[in-house]
Short mmCIF file of C-alpha atoms in Angstrom, two decimals:
data_model
loop_
_atom_site.label_atom_id
_atom_site.label_comp_id
_atom_site.label_asym_id
_atom_site.label_seq_id
_atom_site.Cartn_x
_atom_site.Cartn_y
_atom_site.Cartn_z
CA MET A 12 -30.23 -17.67 10.44
CA GLU A 13 -32.21 -16.09 7.31
CA THR A 14 -30.65 -15.20 4.31
CA GLY A 15 -30.32 -11.49 3.82
CA SER A 16 -29.06 -8.64 2.19
CA ILE A 17 -26.72 -5.82 2.90
CA LYS A 18 -28.06 -3.78 5.71
CA LYS A 19 -29.01 -0.01 5.05
CA LYS A 20 -30.94 0.57 8.14
CA ASN A 21 -28.14 1.62 10.51
CA TYR A 22 -26.66 3.99 8.37
CA ALA A 23 -28.00 7.02 10.32
CA VAL A 24 -26.03 5.54 13.47
CA PRO A 25 -22.37 7.24 14.06
CA GLU A 26 -19.81 4.60 12.84
CA PRO A 27 -17.88 4.67 16.49
CA ALA A 28 -21.20 3.46 17.95
CA LEU A 29 -21.21 0.80 15.46
CA ARG A 30 -17.92 -0.14 16.35
CA ARG A 31 -18.88 -0.42 19.87
CA MET A 32 -21.95 -2.41 19.63
CA PRO A 33 -19.89 -5.97 18.68
CA CYS A 34 -17.57 -5.16 21.95
CA TYR A 35 -21.16 -4.89 24.11
CA LEU A 36 -22.62 -7.96 22.66
CA ALA A 37 -19.50 -10.12 23.18
CA TYR A 38 -19.23 -8.97 26.77
CA LEU A 39 -23.10 -9.63 27.37
CA LYS A 40 -23.07 -13.07 26.06
CA LEU A 41 -20.01 -13.91 28.56
CA GLU A 42 -22.23 -12.42 31.38
CA HIS A 43 -25.05 -14.78 29.96
CA ARG A 44 -22.72 -17.48 30.09
CA LYS A 45 -22.08 -16.83 33.81
CA GLY A 46 -25.69 -16.74 34.50
CA SER A 47 -26.23 -13.27 34.81
CA GLN A 48 -29.98 -12.11 33.96
CA TYR A 49 -29.40 -8.70 34.31
CA VAL A 50 -26.28 -6.17 33.90
CA SER A 51 -26.17 -2.45 34.67
CA SER A 52 -24.54 0.27 31.87
CA THR A 53 -22.10 1.12 34.62
CA LEU A 54 -20.79 -2.54 34.29
CA ILE A 55 -21.01 -2.49 30.68
CA ALA A 56 -18.89 0.97 30.71
CA ARG A 57 -16.54 -0.12 33.21
CA ASP A 58 -15.59 -3.41 31.40
CA ASN A 59 -15.31 -2.12 27.86
CA GLY A 60 -13.69 1.54 28.91
CA VAL A 61 -16.48 3.67 27.81
CA ASP A 62 -18.64 5.92 29.99
CA PRO A 63 -21.83 4.54 31.31
CA THR A 64 -23.79 7.69 29.45
CA GLN A 65 -22.06 6.52 26.29
CA VAL A 66 -23.12 2.83 26.64
CA THR A 67 -26.78 4.03 27.19
CA LYS A 68 -26.90 6.41 24.36
CA ASP A 69 -25.12 3.62 21.96
CA LEU A 70 -27.90 0.80 23.14
CA SER A 71 -30.91 3.33 22.93
CA TYR A 72 -30.53 3.06 19.01
CA THR A 73 -31.50 -1.06 19.41
CA GLY A 74 -34.84 0.38 20.71
CA ILE A 75 -34.09 -1.43 23.87
CA SER A 76 -33.63 0.68 27.28
CA GLY A 77 -32.63 -0.43 31.09
CA LYS A 78 -34.91 -0.44 34.27
CA THR A 79 -33.90 1.68 36.90
CA ARG A 80 -31.77 0.20 39.87
CA VAL A 81 -31.75 -3.36 37.55
CA GLY A 82 -30.28 -2.24 34.44
CA TYR A 83 -30.70 -4.19 31.31
CA GLU A 84 -32.06 -7.70 30.83
CA VAL A 85 -29.25 -9.68 29.32
CA GLU A 86 -30.85 -11.80 26.98
CA PRO A 87 -33.22 -9.97 25.15
CA LEU A 88 -30.25 -7.49 24.63
CA ILE A 89 -28.52 -9.82 23.12
CA ASP A 90 -31.27 -10.53 20.59
CA ALA A 91 -31.78 -6.67 20.12
CA LEU A 92 -28.32 -6.25 19.30
CA GLU A 93 -27.77 -9.32 16.67
CA ASP A 94 -30.81 -7.98 15.31
CA PHE A 95 -29.61 -4.60 15.09
CA LEU A 96 -26.31 -5.44 13.82
CA GLY A 97 -27.56 -7.84 11.19
CA PHE A 98 -25.91 -10.68 12.52
CA ARG A 99 -29.41 -12.90 12.41
CA GLU A 100 -29.16 -12.94 9.18
CA MET A 101 -27.18 -14.72 6.42
CA ASP A 102 -25.16 -12.86 3.92
CA GLU A 103 -22.83 -14.46 1.20
CA ALA A 104 -19.50 -13.25 0.06
CA TYR A 105 -16.41 -14.23 -2.14
CA LEU A 106 -13.27 -14.31 -0.92
CA PHE A 107 -10.76 -12.65 -3.73
CA GLY A 108 -7.07 -13.69 -2.99
CA ALA A 109 -6.34 -17.11 -1.26
CA GLY A 110 -3.15 -16.67 -0.16
CA SER A 111 -1.95 -16.32 3.43
CA LEU A 112 -4.53 -13.90 4.97
CA GLY A 113 -7.18 -15.18 2.79
CA THR A 114 -6.67 -19.00 3.72
CA ALA A 115 -6.71 -17.58 7.38
CA LEU A 116 -10.26 -15.92 6.60
CA LEU A 117 -11.43 -18.95 5.36
CA HIS A 118 -10.14 -21.31 8.23
CA ASP A 119 -12.13 -18.39 10.20
CA HIS A 120 -15.49 -20.29 11.01
CA GLY A 121 -16.42 -17.35 13.36
CA LEU A 122 -17.46 -15.48 10.55
CA VAL A 123 -20.67 -17.18 10.39
CA GLN A 124 -21.77 -16.40 14.00
CA TYR A 125 -21.91 -13.11 12.70
CA GLY A 126 -24.13 -13.28 9.71
CA LEU A 127 -21.25 -13.72 6.66
CA LYS A 128 -20.49 -16.72 4.99
CA ILE A 129 -17.71 -17.20 2.41
CA SER A 130 -19.29 -19.20 -0.03
CA THR A 131 -16.33 -19.35 -2.95
CA ALA A 132 -12.81 -17.95 -3.02
CA PHE A 133 -11.01 -16.90 -6.13
CA ASP A 134 -7.15 -16.82 -7.07
CA VAL A 135 -4.94 -16.74 -10.20
CA ASP A 136 -2.42 -19.23 -8.67
CA PRO A 137 -2.36 -22.51 -10.24
CA ASN A 138 -0.97 -23.93 -7.19
CA VAL A 139 -4.31 -23.35 -4.92
CA ILE A 140 -6.76 -23.17 -8.02
CA GLY A 141 -9.03 -26.23 -7.52
CA LYS A 142 -8.34 -26.85 -3.83
CA LYS A 143 -10.98 -26.40 -0.97
CA ILE A 144 -10.48 -25.23 2.26
CA GLY A 145 -12.99 -26.18 4.49
CA GLU A 146 -16.20 -26.23 2.75
CA VAL A 147 -14.94 -23.44 0.27
CA GLN A 148 -13.37 -24.11 -3.09
CA ILE A 149 -11.22 -22.13 -4.95
CA HIS A 150 -11.40 -21.51 -8.47
CA HIS A 151 -10.10 -18.96 -11.21
CA ILE A 152 -10.81 -15.27 -11.14
CA ASP A 153 -12.39 -15.79 -14.76
CA GLU A 154 -15.05 -17.89 -13.44
CA PHE A 155 -16.19 -15.02 -11.27
CA ILE A 156 -16.29 -13.17 -14.15
CA GLN A 157 -18.27 -15.40 -16.23
CA ARG A 158 -21.00 -16.02 -13.41
CA LYS A 159 -23.37 -13.64 -14.55
CA GLY A 160 -26.84 -12.73 -11.96
CA HIS A 161 -24.29 -14.58 -9.25
CA GLY A 162 -26.47 -12.48 -6.59
CA VAL A 163 -23.72 -11.89 -4.41
CA ARG A 164 -22.98 -8.88 -3.31
CA ILE A 165 -20.24 -8.81 -0.77
CA GLY A 166 -16.47 -9.10 -1.44
CA ILE A 167 -13.53 -9.88 0.98
CA LEU A 168 -10.48 -8.30 -0.70
CA THR A 169 -7.35 -10.18 0.32
CA VAL A 170 -4.84 -9.94 -2.72
CA PRO A 171 -1.52 -8.73 -2.92
CA ALA A 172 -1.05 -4.72 -2.27
CA GLN A 173 -0.05 -4.36 -5.63
CA ASN A 174 -3.15 -5.52 -7.43
CA ALA A 175 -5.44 -4.31 -4.96
CA GLN A 176 -7.01 -1.57 -6.99
CA GLU A 177 -7.30 -3.68 -10.19
CA ALA A 178 -9.16 -6.33 -8.37
CA ALA A 179 -11.46 -4.04 -6.82
CA GLN A 180 -12.38 -2.57 -10.12
CA MET A 181 -12.95 -5.86 -11.44
CA MET A 182 -15.42 -7.00 -8.35
CA ILE A 183 -17.34 -3.95 -8.71
CA GLU A 184 -18.00 -3.99 -12.33
CA ASN A 185 -19.17 -7.60 -12.07
CA GLY A 186 -21.66 -6.77 -9.33
CA ILE A 187 -19.88 -6.79 -5.98
CA GLN A 188 -21.35 -3.61 -4.12
CA ALA A 189 -19.57 -3.82 -0.76
CA ILE A 190 -15.96 -4.44 -0.07
CA TRP A 191 -14.34 -5.83 3.13
CA ASN A 192 -10.89 -4.37 2.01
CA PHE A 193 -7.72 -5.97 4.25
CA THR A 194 -5.30 -5.02 1.87
CA PRO A 195 -2.81 -1.61 3.15
CA VAL A 196 -4.36 0.22 -0.23
CA ARG A 197 -7.23 2.74 0.03
CA ILE A 198 -9.05 1.68 -3.01
CA VAL A 199 -10.53 4.21 -4.99
CA VAL A 200 -14.50 3.39 -5.97
CA PRO A 201 -17.48 4.82 -7.19
CA GLU A 202 -19.63 6.67 -3.96
CA HIS A 203 -22.37 3.77 -4.11
CA ILE A 204 -19.77 1.13 -3.20
CA VAL A 205 -19.62 0.42 0.83
CA VAL A 206 -15.78 -0.24 1.39
CA GLN A 207 -14.69 -1.11 4.96
CA ASN A 208 -11.25 -1.12 5.49
CA THR A 209 -9.05 -3.44 7.91
CA SER A 210 -5.90 -3.04 7.87
CA LEU A 211 -3.65 -5.14 10.03
CA TYR A 212 -0.42 -3.51 9.26
CA ALA A 213 -1.99 0.07 10.39
CA HIS A 214 -2.91 -1.36 13.67
CA LEU A 215 0.42 -3.13 14.04
CA ALA A 216 1.96 0.60 13.27
CA VAL A 217 0.00 1.81 16.16
CA MET A 218 1.01 -0.77 18.44
CA PHE A 219 4.75 -0.68 17.79
CA ASN A 220 4.46 3.23 18.13
CA ARG A 221 2.73 3.09 21.66
CA LEU A 222 4.86 0.55 22.81
CA ASN A 223 7.92 2.28 21.75
CA SER A 224 6.66 5.98 22.96
CA ALA A 225 5.81 4.17 26.30
CA PRO A 226 7.72 5.81 29.32
CA GLU A 227 10.15 2.70 30.89
#
């Protein structure tokens, strides 16, 4: 992988399409392992719970089109999706908050396969500062503030909810331009800052609601 930067080229693509594409990619990789050379939009749609016309439209953003009565060639489509989504470039990220969730992310080696490498973690807890999780060293947050011109633009936010807004502001003031927010708080940021909210608790609430609403 080459070292890259935050990708701008996909902003014109509807967000729902961008959310579906990694699912298509995972499906295609499974098909590739099975030895499949071609796969149709109908099969992709069936196994991903979407309409075939939606699959065709989503994949058209990559510049690849399928062949009539044959479908898509699996390997080139995998390459096209990885390139389009930016997974072939490697972006460096800092993690803020090395508690239980932050530690779990540091143990997730799969992120590298999708173009994101957590190079350093920051915290304020003296019990974790100085420790190393995998290849990632945990430093005091003051060290981040002192790192002028660090060049890292992506920050992963896993601090306690009550500290989320303050931590986000500190990140932005010191060069972070995109925040992957795992806290349940909807942080307020300037318009030019990219924020992706991923709340485990929100998904848990939806699951509980659907489970309890299901007919017996």
